[in-house]
Amino acid sequence: MKHILFICLLFFCVACDENESVDPTVMPEATTIGANTFGCLVDGWVYVGGRWGLPAAEYVQLADSTGMTVSAQVGFDSYLRFSIANPKQGETLPYTNAFFDNQKIGEGKVHITRMSGGVFSGTFEGDRITKGRFDLRYKE
């Protein structure tokens, strides 16, 4: 029985793919090169994507509109995500469907600094979020 428990524990430790080069206490630079970075302050605490998996931007084409969903794992079991309808470079738009730790949080605004060449970059803030920034790659 001890051997099975040891094997299960070993498997669990190996299965966790943590990128220790990402410091979860330091905000990433605000870039527009597709560096796959994400960071913000939630209630004054730093949350950074990239340590437990790359943050993602998903482009959605609907019949009458487009949208982008931004999501990042910002802790071992913590996620932050939000959606933007009809995103365009250079515009400030509302973000909706914002969730942090599986709890809906208030909406806010995102300023899109780049949306071209497969790169989606911007800054965001809202209800409990300040100093948010992302620089992600996406496919149309």
Tab-separated table of C-alpha atoms in Angstrom:
chain	number	residue	atom	x	y	z
A	1	MET	CA	0.000	0.000	0.000
A	2	LYS	CA	2.863	2.392	0.789
A	3	HIS	CA	4.331	1.755	-2.651
A	4	ILE	CA	1.079	2.652	-4.390
A	5	LEU	CA	0.775	5.858	-2.351
A	6	PHE	CA	4.385	6.758	-3.170
A	7	ILE	CA	3.828	6.116	-6.898
A	8	CYS	CA	0.657	8.235	-6.886
A	9	LEU	CA	2.465	11.071	-5.100
A	10	LEU	CA	5.377	10.869	-7.525
A	11	PHE	CA	3.001	10.915	-10.517
A	12	PHE	CA	1.186	13.955	-9.113
A	13	CYS	CA	4.452	15.857	-8.669
A	14	VAL	CA	5.631	15.025	-12.180
A	15	ALA	CA	2.230	15.920	-13.710
A	16	CYS	CA	2.424	19.498	-12.418
A	17	ASP	CA	4.085	21.531	-15.156
A	18	GLU	CA	5.184	24.657	-13.321
A	19	ASN	CA	7.369	27.216	-15.077
A	20	GLU	CA	9.502	28.511	-12.218
A	21	SER	CA	11.115	31.157	-14.435
A	22	VAL	CA	7.879	33.188	-14.136
A	23	ASP	CA	7.900	35.147	-10.873
A	24	PRO	CA	4.299	35.324	-9.586
A	25	THR	CA	5.134	38.445	-7.530
A	26	VAL	CA	6.320	40.627	-10.435
A	27	MET	CA	4.070	42.156	-13.084
A	28	PRO	CA	5.157	41.508	-16.690
A	29	GLU	CA	6.195	44.421	-18.872
A	30	ALA	CA	3.512	46.008	-21.058
A	31	THR	CA	4.620	44.812	-24.499
A	32	THR	CA	2.967	44.367	-27.901
A	33	ILE	CA	5.134	41.633	-29.443
A	34	GLY	CA	3.093	38.508	-28.629
A	35	ALA	CA	5.189	37.568	-25.577
A	36	ASN	CA	2.304	35.504	-24.078
A	37	THR	CA	2.302	37.501	-20.846
A	38	PHE	CA	-0.577	38.390	-18.537
A	39	GLY	CA	-0.699	40.196	-15.214
A	40	CYS	CA	-2.915	42.363	-13.037
A	41	LEU	CA	-3.681	43.388	-9.485
A	42	VAL	CA	-6.838	41.928	-7.937
A	43	ASP	CA	-7.746	43.635	-4.668
A	44	GLY	CA	-4.164	44.953	-4.639
A	45	TRP	CA	-2.530	41.494	-4.954
A	46	VAL	CA	-0.363	40.582	-7.972
A	47	TYR	CA	-1.660	37.800	-10.225
A	48	VAL	CA	0.500	36.698	-13.156
A	49	GLY	CA	-0.141	34.121	-15.867
A	50	GLY	CA	2.501	31.868	-17.347
A	51	ARG	CA	3.736	29.967	-14.324
A	52	TRP	CA	1.084	27.216	-14.510
A	53	GLY	CA	0.414	27.337	-18.247
A	54	LEU	CA	0.395	29.988	-20.925
A	55	PRO	CA	-2.353	32.602	-20.884
A	56	ALA	CA	-4.614	32.473	-23.923
A	57	ALA	CA	-6.656	34.656	-26.242
A	58	GLU	CA	-9.406	32.935	-28.204
A	59	TYR	CA	-10.898	34.650	-31.246
A	60	VAL	CA	-14.579	33.906	-31.924
A	61	GLN	CA	-16.348	34.694	-35.210
A	62	LEU	CA	-20.147	34.825	-34.939
A	63	ALA	CA	-22.717	35.496	-37.656
A	64	ASP	CA	-23.042	39.222	-36.853
A	65	SER	CA	-20.050	39.979	-34.627
A	66	THR	CA	-16.651	38.902	-33.391
A	67	GLY	CA	-15.252	38.456	-29.916
A	68	MET	CA	-12.147	37.660	-27.971
A	69	THR	CA	-11.875	35.754	-24.710
A	70	VAL	CA	-8.771	36.283	-22.589
A	71	SER	CA	-7.953	33.714	-19.907
A	72	ALA	CA	-5.004	32.964	-17.650
A	73	GLN	CA	-4.232	30.557	-14.860
A	74	VAL	CA	-2.930	32.955	-12.212
A	75	GLY	CA	-2.401	30.469	-9.382
A	76	PHE	CA	-2.181	26.740	-8.830
A	77	ASP	CA	-5.987	26.542	-8.908
A	78	SER	CA	-6.894	30.174	-9.775
A	79	TYR	CA	-8.064	31.491	-13.130
A	80	LEU	CA	-9.008	34.913	-14.438
A	81	ARG	CA	-10.938	35.376	-17.684
A	82	PHE	CA	-13.085	37.931	-19.498
A	83	SER	CA	-14.652	38.536	-22.925
A	84	ILE	CA	-14.554	41.477	-25.329
A	85	ALA	CA	-17.161	41.982	-28.061
A	86	ASN	CA	-16.056	43.328	-31.455
A	87	PRO	CA	-12.466	44.172	-30.449
A	88	LYS	CA	-10.540	46.678	-32.552
A	89	GLN	CA	-7.008	47.993	-32.230
A	90	GLY	CA	-6.767	51.428	-30.607
A	91	GLU	CA	-10.209	51.290	-28.968
A	92	THR	CA	-11.282	51.201	-25.338
A	93	LEU	CA	-14.160	48.765	-24.892
A	94	PRO	CA	-16.033	47.139	-22.022
A	95	TYR	CA	-15.099	43.613	-21.012
A	96	THR	CA	-17.838	41.256	-19.831
A	97	ASN	CA	-18.263	37.789	-18.349
A	98	ALA	CA	-15.338	38.387	-16.002
A	99	PHE	CA	-14.512	35.559	-13.602
A	100	PHE	CA	-11.834	35.207	-10.937
A	101	ASP	CA	-11.525	31.966	-8.957
A	102	ASN	CA	-14.828	30.744	-10.492
A	103	GLN	CA	-16.657	33.772	-9.095
A	104	LYS	CA	-18.197	36.397	-11.339
A	105	ILE	CA	-16.635	39.795	-10.788
A	106	GLY	CA	-17.703	43.215	-12.004
A	107	GLU	CA	-17.112	44.406	-15.516
A	108	GLY	CA	-14.501	46.917	-16.609
A	109	LYS	CA	-12.727	48.373	-19.609
A	110	VAL	CA	-9.936	47.140	-21.852
A	111	HIS	CA	-7.778	49.284	-24.135
A	112	ILE	CA	-6.531	47.290	-27.127
A	113	THR	CA	-3.028	48.421	-28.069
A	114	ARG	CA	-2.454	45.810	-30.783
A	115	MET	CA	-4.639	43.388	-32.692
A	116	SER	CA	-2.727	42.392	-35.788
A	117	GLY	CA	-0.388	39.709	-37.061
A	118	GLY	CA	-1.758	37.188	-34.577
A	119	VAL	CA	-0.903	39.420	-31.593
A	120	PHE	CA	-3.535	40.681	-29.147
A	121	SER	CA	-2.227	43.176	-26.572
A	122	GLY	CA	-3.799	45.641	-24.207
A	123	THR	CA	-4.434	46.968	-20.745
A	124	PHE	CA	-7.505	46.504	-18.577
A	125	GLU	CA	-9.089	47.509	-15.283
A	126	GLY	CA	-12.425	47.274	-13.596
A	127	ASP	CA	-14.331	46.352	-10.455
A	128	ARG	CA	-11.581	44.638	-8.376
A	129	ILE	CA	-8.864	44.725	-11.051
A	130	THR	CA	-6.205	47.400	-11.593
A	131	LYS	CA	-3.066	47.717	-13.721
A	132	GLY	CA	-4.002	44.749	-15.918
A	133	ARG	CA	-1.974	43.994	-19.035
A	134	PHE	CA	-1.720	41.203	-21.577
A	135	ASP	CA	0.322	40.460	-24.691
A	136	LEU	CA	-0.911	37.242	-26.283
A	137	ARG	CA	-0.792	35.311	-29.536
A	138	TYR	CA	-4.028	34.109	-31.154
A	139	LYS	CA	-5.314	32.465	-34.323
A	140	GLU	CA	-8.191	33.825	-36.411
